[in-house]
XYZ file of N, CA and C in Angstrom:
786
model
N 135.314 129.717 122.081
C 133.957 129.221 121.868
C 132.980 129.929 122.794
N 131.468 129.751 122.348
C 130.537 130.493 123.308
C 129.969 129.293 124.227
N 130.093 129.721 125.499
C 129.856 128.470 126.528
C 128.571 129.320 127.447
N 127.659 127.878 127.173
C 126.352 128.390 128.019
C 126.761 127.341 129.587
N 127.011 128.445 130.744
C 126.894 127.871 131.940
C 125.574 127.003 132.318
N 125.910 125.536 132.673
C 124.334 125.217 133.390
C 124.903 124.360 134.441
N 124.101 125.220 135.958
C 124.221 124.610 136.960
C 122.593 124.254 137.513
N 122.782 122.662 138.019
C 121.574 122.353 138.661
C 121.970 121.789 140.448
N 120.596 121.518 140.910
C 121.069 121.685 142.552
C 122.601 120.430 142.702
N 122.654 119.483 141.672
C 123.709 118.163 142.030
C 124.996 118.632 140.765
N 124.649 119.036 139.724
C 125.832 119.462 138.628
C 125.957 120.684 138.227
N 127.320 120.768 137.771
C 127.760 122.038 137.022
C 128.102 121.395 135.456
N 127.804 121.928 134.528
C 128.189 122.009 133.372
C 128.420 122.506 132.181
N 128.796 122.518 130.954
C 129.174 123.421 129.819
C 128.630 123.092 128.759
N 127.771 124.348 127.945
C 127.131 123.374 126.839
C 128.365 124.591 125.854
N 128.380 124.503 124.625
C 128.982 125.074 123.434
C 127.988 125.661 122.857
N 128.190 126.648 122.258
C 126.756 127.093 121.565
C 127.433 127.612 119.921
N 126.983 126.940 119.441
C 127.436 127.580 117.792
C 126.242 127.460 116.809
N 126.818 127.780 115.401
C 125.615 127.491 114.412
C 125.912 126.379 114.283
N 125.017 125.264 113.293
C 124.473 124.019 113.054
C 125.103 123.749 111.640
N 125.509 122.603 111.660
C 126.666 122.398 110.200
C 127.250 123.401 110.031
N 128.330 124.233 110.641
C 129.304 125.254 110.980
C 130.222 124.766 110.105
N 130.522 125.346 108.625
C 131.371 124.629 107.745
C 132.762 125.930 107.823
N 134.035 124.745 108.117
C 135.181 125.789 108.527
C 136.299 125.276 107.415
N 137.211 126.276 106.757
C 138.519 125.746 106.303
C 139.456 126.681 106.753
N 140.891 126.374 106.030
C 141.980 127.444 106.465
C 142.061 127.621 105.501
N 142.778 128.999 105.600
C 142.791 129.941 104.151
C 143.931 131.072 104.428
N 144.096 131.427 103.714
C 145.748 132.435 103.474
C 144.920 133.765 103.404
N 145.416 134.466 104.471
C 144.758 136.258 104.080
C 145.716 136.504 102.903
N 144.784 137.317 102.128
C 145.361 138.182 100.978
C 144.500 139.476 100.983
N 145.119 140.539 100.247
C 144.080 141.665 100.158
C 142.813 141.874 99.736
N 142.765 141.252 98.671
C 141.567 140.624 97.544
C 140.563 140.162 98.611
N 141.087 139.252 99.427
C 140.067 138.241 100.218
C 139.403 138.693 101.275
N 139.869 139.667 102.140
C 139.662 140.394 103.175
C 140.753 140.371 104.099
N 140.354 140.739 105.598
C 141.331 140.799 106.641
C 141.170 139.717 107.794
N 141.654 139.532 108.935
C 141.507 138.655 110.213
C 140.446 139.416 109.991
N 139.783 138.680 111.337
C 138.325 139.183 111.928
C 137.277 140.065 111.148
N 137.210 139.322 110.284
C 136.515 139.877 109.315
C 135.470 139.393 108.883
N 133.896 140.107 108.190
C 132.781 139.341 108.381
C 132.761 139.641 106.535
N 132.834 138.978 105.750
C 132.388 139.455 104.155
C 131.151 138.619 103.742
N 130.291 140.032 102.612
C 128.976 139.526 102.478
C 129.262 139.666 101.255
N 129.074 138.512 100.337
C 129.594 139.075 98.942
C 130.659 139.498 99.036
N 131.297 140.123 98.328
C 132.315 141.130 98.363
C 132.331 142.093 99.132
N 131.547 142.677 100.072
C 131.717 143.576 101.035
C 132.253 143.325 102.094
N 133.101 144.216 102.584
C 134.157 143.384 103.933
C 133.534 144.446 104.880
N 133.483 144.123 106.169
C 133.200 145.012 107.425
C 134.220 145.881 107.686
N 135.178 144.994 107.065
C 136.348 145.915 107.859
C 137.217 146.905 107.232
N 136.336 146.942 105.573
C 136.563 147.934 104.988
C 136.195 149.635 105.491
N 134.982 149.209 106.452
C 134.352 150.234 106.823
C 134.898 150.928 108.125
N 134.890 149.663 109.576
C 135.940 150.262 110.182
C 136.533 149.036 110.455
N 137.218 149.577 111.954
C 137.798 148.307 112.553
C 137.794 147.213 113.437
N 138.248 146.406 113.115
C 137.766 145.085 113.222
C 137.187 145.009 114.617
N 137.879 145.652 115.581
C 137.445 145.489 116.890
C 135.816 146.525 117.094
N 135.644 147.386 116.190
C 135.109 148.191 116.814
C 133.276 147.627 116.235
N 133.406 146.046 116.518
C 131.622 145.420 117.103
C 132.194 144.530 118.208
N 133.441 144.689 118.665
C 133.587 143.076 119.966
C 132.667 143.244 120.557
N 131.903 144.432 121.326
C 131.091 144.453 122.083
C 130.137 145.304 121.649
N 129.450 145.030 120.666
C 128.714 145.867 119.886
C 127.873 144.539 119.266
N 127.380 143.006 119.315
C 126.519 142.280 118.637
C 125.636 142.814 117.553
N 124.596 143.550 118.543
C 123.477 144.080 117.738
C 123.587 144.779 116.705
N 124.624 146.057 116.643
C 125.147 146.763 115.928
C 126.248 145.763 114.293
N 126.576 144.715 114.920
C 127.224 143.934 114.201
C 125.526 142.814 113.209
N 125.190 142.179 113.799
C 123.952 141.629 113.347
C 123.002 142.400 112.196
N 122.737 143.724 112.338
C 122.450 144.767 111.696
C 123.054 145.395 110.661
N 124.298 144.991 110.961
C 124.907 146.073 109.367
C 125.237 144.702 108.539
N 125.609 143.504 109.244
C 125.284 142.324 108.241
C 124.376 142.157 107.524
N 122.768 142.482 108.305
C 122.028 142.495 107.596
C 121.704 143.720 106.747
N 121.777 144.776 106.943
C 122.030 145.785 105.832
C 122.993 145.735 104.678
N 123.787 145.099 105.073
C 124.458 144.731 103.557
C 124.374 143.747 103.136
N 123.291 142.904 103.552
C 122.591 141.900 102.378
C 121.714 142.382 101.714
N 121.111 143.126 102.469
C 119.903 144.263 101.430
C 120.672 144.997 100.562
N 122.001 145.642 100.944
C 121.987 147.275 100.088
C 123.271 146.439 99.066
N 123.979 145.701 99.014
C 124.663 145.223 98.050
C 124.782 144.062 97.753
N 124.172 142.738 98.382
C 123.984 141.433 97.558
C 122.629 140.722 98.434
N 121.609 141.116 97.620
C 120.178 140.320 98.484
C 120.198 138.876 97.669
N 121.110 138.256 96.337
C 120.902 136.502 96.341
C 122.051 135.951 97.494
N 122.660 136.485 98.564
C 123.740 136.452 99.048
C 122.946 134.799 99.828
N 123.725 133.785 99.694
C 123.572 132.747 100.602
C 123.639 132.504 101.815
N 125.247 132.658 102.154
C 126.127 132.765 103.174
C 127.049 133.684 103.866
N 127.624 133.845 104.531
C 128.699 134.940 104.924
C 129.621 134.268 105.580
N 130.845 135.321 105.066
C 131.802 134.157 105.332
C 132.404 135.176 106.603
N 133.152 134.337 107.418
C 133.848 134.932 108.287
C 135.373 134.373 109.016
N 136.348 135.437 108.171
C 137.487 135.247 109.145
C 137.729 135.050 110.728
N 138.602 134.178 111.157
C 139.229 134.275 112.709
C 140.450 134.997 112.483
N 141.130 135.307 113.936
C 142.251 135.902 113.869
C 142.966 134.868 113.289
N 144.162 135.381 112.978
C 145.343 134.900 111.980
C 146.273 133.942 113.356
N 146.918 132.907 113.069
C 147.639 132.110 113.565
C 148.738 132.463 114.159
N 148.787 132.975 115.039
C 150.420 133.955 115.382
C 150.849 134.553 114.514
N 152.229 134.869 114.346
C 152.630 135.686 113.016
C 152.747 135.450 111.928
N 152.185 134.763 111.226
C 151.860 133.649 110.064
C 150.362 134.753 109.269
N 150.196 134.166 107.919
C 148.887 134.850 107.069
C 147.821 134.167 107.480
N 147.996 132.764 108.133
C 146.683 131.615 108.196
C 145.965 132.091 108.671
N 144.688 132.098 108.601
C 143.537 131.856 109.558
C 142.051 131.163 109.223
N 141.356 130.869 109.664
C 140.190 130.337 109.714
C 138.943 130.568 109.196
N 138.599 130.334 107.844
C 137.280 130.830 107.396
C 136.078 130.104 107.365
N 134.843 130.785 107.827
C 133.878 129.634 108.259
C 132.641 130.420 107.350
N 131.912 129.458 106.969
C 130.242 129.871 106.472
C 129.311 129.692 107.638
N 128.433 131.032 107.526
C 127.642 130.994 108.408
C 126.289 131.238 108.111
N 125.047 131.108 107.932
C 123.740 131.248 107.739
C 123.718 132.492 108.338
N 122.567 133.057 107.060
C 122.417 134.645 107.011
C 121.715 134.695 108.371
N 121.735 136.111 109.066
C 120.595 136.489 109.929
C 119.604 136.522 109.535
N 118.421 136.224 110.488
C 116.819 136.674 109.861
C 116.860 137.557 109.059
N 115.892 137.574 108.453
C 115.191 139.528 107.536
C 114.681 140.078 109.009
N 114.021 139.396 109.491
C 113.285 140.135 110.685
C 114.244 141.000 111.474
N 114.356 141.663 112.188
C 115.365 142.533 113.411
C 114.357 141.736 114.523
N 115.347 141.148 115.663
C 114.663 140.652 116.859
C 116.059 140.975 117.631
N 115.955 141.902 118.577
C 116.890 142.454 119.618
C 117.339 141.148 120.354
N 116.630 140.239 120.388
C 117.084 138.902 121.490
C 117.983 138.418 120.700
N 117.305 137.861 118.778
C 117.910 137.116 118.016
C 119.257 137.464 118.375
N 119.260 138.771 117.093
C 120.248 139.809 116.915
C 121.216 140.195 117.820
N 120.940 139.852 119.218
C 121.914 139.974 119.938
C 123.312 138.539 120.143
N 122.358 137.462 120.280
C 122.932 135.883 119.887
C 123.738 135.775 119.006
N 123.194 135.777 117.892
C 123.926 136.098 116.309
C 124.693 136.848 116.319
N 125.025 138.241 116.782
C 126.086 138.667 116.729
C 127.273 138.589 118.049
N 126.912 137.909 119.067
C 127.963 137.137 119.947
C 128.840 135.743 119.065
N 127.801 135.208 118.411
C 128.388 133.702 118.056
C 129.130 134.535 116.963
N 128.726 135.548 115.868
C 129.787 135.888 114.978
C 130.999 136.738 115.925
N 131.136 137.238 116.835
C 132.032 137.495 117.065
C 133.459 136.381 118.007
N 132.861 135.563 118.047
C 133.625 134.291 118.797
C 133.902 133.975 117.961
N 133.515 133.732 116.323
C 133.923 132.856 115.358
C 135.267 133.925 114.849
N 135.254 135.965 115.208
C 135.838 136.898 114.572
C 137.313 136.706 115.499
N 137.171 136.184 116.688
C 138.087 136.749 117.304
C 138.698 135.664 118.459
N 138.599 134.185 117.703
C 139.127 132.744 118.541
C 139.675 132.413 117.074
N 141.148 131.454 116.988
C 141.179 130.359 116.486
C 141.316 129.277 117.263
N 141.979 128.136 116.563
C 142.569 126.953 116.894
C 143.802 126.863 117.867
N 144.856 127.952 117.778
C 145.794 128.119 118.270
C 145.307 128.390 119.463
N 144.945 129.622 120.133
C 144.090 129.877 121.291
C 142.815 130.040 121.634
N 142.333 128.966 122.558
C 141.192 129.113 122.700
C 140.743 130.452 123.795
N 139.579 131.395 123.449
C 139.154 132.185 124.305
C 137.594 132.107 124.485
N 137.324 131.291 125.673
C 135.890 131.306 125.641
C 135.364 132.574 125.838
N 133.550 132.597 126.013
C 132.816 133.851 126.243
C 131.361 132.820 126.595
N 131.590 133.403 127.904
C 130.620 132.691 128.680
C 129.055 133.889 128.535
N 127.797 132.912 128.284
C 126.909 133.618 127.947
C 125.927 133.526 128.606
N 124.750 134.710 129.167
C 124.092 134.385 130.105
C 122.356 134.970 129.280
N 121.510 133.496 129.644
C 120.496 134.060 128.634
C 119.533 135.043 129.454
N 119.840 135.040 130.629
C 118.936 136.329 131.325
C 119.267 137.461 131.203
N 120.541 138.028 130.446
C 120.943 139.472 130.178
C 120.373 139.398 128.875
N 120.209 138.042 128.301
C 119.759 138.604 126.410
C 118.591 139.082 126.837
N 117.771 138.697 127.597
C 116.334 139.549 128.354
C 115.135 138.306 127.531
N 115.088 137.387 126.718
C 114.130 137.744 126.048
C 112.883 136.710 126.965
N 113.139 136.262 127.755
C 111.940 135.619 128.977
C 111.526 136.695 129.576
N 112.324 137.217 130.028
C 111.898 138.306 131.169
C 110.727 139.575 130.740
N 110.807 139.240 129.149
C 109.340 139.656 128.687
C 108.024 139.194 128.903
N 108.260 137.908 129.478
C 107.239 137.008 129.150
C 106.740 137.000 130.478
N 105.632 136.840 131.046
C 104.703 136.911 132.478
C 104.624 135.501 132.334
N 103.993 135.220 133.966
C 104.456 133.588 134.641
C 103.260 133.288 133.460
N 101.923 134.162 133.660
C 100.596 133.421 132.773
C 101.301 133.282 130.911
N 102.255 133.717 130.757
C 102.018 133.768 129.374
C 103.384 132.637 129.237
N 104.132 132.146 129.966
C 105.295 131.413 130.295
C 104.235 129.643 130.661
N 103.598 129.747 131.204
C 102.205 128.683 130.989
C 101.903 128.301 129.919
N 101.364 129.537 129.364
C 100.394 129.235 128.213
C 100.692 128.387 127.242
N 102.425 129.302 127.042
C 103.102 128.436 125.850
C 103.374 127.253 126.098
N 103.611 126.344 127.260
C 103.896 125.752 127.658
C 102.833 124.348 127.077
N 101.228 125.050 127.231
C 100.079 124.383 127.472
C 99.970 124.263 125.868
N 100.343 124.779 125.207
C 99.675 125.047 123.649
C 100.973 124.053 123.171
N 102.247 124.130 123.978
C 103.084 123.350 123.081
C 102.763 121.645 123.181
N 102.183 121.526 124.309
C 101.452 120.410 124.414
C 100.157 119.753 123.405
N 99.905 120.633 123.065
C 98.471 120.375 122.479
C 98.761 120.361 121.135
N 99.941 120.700 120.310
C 100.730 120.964 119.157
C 101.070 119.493 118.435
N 100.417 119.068 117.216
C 101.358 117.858 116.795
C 102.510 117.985 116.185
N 103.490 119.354 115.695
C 104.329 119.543 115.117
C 104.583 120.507 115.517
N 106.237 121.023 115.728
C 106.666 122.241 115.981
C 106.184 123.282 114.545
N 105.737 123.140 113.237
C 105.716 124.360 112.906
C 104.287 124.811 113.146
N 102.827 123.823 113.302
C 101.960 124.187 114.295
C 102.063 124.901 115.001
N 103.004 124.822 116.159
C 102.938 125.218 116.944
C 103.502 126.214 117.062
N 104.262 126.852 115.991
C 105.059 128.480 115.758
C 103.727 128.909 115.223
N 103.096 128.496 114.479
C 101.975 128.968 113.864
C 100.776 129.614 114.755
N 100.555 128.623 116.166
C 99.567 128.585 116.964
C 100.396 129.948 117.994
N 101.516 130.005 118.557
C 102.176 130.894 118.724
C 101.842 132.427 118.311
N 102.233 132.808 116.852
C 102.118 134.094 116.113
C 100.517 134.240 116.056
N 99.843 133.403 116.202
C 98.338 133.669 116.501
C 97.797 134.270 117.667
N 98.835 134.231 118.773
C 98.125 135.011 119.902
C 99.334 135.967 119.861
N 100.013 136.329 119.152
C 100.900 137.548 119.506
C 102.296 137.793 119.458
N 102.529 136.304 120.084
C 104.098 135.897 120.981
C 104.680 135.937 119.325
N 104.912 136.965 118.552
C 105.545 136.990 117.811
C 107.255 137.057 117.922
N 108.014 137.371 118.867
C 109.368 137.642 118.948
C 109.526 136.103 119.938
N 108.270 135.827 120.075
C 109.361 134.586 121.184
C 109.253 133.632 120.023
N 108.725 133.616 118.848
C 108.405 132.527 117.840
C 110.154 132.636 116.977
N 110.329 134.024 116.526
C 111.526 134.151 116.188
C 112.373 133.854 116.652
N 112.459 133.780 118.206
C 113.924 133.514 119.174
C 113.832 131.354 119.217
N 112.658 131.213 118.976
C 112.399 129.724 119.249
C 113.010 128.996 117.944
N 112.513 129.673 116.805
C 113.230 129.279 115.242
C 114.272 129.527 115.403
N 115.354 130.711 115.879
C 116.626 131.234 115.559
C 117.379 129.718 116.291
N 116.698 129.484 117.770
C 117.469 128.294 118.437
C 117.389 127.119 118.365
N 116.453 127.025 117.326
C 116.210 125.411 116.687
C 117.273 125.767 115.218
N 117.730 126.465 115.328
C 118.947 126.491 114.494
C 120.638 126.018 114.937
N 120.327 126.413 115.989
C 121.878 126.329 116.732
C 122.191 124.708 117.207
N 123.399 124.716 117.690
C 124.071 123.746 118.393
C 123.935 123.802 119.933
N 123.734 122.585 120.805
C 124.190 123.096 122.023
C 124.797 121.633 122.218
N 126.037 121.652 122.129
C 127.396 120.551 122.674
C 127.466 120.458 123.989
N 127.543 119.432 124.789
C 128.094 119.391 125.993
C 129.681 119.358 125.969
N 130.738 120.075 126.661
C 131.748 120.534 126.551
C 132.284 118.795 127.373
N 133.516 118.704 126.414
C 134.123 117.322 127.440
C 134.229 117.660 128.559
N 134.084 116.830 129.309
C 135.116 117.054 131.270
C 134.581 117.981 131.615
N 133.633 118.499 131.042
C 133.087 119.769 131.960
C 131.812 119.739 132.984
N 131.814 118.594 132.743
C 130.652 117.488 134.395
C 131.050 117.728 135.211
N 130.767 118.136 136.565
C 131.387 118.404 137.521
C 130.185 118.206 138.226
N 130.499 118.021 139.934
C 129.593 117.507 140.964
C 129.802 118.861 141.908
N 128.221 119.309 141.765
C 127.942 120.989 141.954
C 128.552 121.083 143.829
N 128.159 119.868 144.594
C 129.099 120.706 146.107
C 130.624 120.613 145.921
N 131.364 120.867 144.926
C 132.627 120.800 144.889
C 132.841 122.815 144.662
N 131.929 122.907 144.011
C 131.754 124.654 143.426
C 131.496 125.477 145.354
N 130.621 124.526 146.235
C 129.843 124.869 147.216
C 130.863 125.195 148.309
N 131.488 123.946 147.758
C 132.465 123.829 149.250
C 133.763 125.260 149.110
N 133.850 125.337 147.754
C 134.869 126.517 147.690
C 134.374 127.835 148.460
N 133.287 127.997 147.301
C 132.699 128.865 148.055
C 132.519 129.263 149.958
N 132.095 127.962 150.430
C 132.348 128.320 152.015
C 133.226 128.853 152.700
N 134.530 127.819 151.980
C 136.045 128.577 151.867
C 136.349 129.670 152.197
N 135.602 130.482 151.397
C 135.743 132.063 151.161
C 134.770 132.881 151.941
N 133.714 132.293 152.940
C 132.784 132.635 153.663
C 133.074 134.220 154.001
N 133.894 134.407 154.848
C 134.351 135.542 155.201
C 135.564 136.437 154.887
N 135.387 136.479 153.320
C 136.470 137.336 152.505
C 136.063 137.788 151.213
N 136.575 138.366 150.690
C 135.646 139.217 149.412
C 137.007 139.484 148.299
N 136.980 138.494 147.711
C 137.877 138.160 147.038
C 137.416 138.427 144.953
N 138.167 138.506 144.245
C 138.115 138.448 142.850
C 137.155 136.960 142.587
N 138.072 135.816 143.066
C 137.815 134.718 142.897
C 136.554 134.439 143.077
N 136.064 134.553 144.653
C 134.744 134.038 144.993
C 133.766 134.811 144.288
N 133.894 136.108 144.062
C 132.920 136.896 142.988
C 132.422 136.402 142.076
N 133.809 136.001 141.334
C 133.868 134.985 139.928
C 132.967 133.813 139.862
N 133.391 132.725 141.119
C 132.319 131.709 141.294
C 131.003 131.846 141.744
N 130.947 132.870 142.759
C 129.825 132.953 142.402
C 128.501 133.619 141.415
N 129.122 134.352 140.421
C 128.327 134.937 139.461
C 127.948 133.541 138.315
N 129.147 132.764 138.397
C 129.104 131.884 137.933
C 128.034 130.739 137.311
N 128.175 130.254 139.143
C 126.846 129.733 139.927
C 125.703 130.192 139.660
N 125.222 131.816 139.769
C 124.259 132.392 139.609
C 123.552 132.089 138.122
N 124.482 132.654 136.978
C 124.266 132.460 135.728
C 124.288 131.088 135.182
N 124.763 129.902 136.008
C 124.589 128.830 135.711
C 123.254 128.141 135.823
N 122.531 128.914 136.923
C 121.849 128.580 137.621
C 120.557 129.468 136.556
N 120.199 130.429 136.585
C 119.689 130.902 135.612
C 119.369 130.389 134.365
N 120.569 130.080 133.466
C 120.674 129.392 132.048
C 119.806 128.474 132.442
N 120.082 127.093 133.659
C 119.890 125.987 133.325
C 117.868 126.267 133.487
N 117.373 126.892 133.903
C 116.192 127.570 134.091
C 115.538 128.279 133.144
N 116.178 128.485 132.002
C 115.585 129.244 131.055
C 115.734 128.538 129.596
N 117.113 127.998 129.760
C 117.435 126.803 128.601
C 116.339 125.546 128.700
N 116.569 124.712 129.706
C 115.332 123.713 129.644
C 114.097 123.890 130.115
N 113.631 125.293 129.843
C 112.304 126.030 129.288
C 111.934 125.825 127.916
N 112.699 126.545 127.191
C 112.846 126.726 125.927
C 113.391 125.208 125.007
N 114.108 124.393 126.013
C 114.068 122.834 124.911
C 113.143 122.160 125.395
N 112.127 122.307 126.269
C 110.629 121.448 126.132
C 109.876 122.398 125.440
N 109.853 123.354 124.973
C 109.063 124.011 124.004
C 109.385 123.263 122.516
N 110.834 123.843 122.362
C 111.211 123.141 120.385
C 110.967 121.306 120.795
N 111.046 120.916 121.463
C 111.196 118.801 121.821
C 109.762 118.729 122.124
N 108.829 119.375 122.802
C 108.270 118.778 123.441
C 108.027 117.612 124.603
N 109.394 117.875 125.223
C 110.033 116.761 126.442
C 110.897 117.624 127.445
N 111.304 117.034 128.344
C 111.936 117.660 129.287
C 113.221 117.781 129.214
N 114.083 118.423 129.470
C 115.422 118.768 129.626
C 115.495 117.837 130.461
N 117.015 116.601 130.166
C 117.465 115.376 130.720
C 118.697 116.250 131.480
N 118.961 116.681 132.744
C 120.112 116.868 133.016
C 121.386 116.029 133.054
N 122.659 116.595 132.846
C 123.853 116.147 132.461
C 124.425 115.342 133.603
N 124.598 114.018 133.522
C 125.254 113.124 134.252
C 126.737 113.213 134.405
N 127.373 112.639 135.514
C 128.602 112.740 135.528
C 128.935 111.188 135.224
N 130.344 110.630 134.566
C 130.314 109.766 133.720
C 131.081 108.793 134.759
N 129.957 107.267 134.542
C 129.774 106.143 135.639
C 131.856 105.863 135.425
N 132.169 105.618 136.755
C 133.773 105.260 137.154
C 133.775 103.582 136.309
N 135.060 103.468 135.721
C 134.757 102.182 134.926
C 136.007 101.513 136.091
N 135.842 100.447 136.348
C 136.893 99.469 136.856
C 137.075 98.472 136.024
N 138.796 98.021 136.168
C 139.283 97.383 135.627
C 139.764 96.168 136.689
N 139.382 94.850 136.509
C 139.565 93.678 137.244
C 141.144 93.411 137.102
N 141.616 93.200 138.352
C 143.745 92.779 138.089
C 143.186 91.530 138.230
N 143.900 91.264 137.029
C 144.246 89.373 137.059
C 144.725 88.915 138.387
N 144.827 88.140 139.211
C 144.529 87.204 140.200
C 145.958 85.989 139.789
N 147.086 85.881 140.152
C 148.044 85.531 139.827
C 147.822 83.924 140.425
């Protein structure tokens, strides 16, 4: 699954990030049908062209030829379907419908969209492999100046409806942040079970490691960093689509159970 890190100064936590009514079945590879990890548009398979691996780290490039082959061989195309890897050594695997990409090309979108299709190309059920995602490498704030990070802010206020307010948006310009705001009022964001955690537990490790330079502490702390980031740029962007504030994630109240009294 794609897991958005969010750390605040008291929690750490995990949101899920997928598409919205994500409709999945199992299905038997056959030749006819396509291959594992496979993205088919209509009848066109990706992986007719090459191989399967060769968008893992290629999104944009993946987002793009999806959308080129809704143009160049099925433009009533609805959906696209997409294989997971196959179930150990077995034919099974996992086919899911996914909502087309924009028509538009948006490098931020387009980059999203083709991470979440590749988590859907290359996880099943059998093993889970997350892919932790950080929205300050997708870049698309870091376009935006503190005055123009305001503005929207001020106009989303003054908005009685979010499509107003995409409207009031593409009127001064902010055309790509209007697209990235629609693309994510599309998505899911799940809070991951058990993944509450009480942020000086991350702190104290870290001290741990004060004076050593280890794999590990690297790990946590990039972690931290990008947690820390997300949670800064994510509940930016959900008081824009809500018009309310990002409620941070509680850790869940200890229940006691009374012993009977003999």
């Amino acid at each position: 699954m794609t897991i958005l890190p969010i750390a605040t100064n008291e929690y750490m936590s995990e949101l899920e990030v997928s598409f919205r009514n994500l409709y999945k079945e199992e299905m038997q590879l056959q030749s006819e049908k396509g291959s594992e990890s496979d993205v088919l548009i209509g009848k066109v398979s990706l992986n007719d062209s090459v191989d399967a691996r060769y968008y893992k780290d290629q999104p944009i490039k993946l987002t793009n030829d999806i959308r080129n082959a809704i143009h160049q061989y099925n433009n009533y195309a609805s959906v696209i379907k997409v294989t997971s890897k196959k179930y150990g050594d077995g034919d099974f695997c996992d086919q899911y419908s996914i909502p087309l990409p924009p028509e538009r090309p948006n490098i931020y979108v387009d980059t999203l969209y083709g991470i979440l299709v590749n988590d859907l190309r290359f996880n099943n059920d059998a093993k889970r492999n997350d892919r932790t995602i950080s929205l300050n490498d997708i870049g698309i704030v870091s376009k935006l100046n503190e005055h123009d990070q305001i503005e929207m802010l001020k106009l989303r206020q003054k908005s009685v409806t979010k499509a107003d307010y995409f409207y009031q948006l593409s009127a001064t310009g902010l055309t790509a942040q209007v697209e990235w705001l629609e693309f994510l009022d599309t998505l899911e964001f799940t809070p991951v079970d058990g993944s509450v955690k009480q942020r000086d537990s991350y702190d104290q490790i870290l001290e741990s490691f004060a004076n050593t330079e280890t794999k590990m502490k690297k790990n946590m702390f990039n972690y931290l960093k990008t947690g820390e980031e997300n949670y800064s740029i994510y509940s930016y962007y959900y008081q824009l689509l809500n018009n309310r504030q990002y409620m941070e994630f509680k850790l869940p109240q200890k229940q006691y159970v009374k012993e009977k009294v003999a």
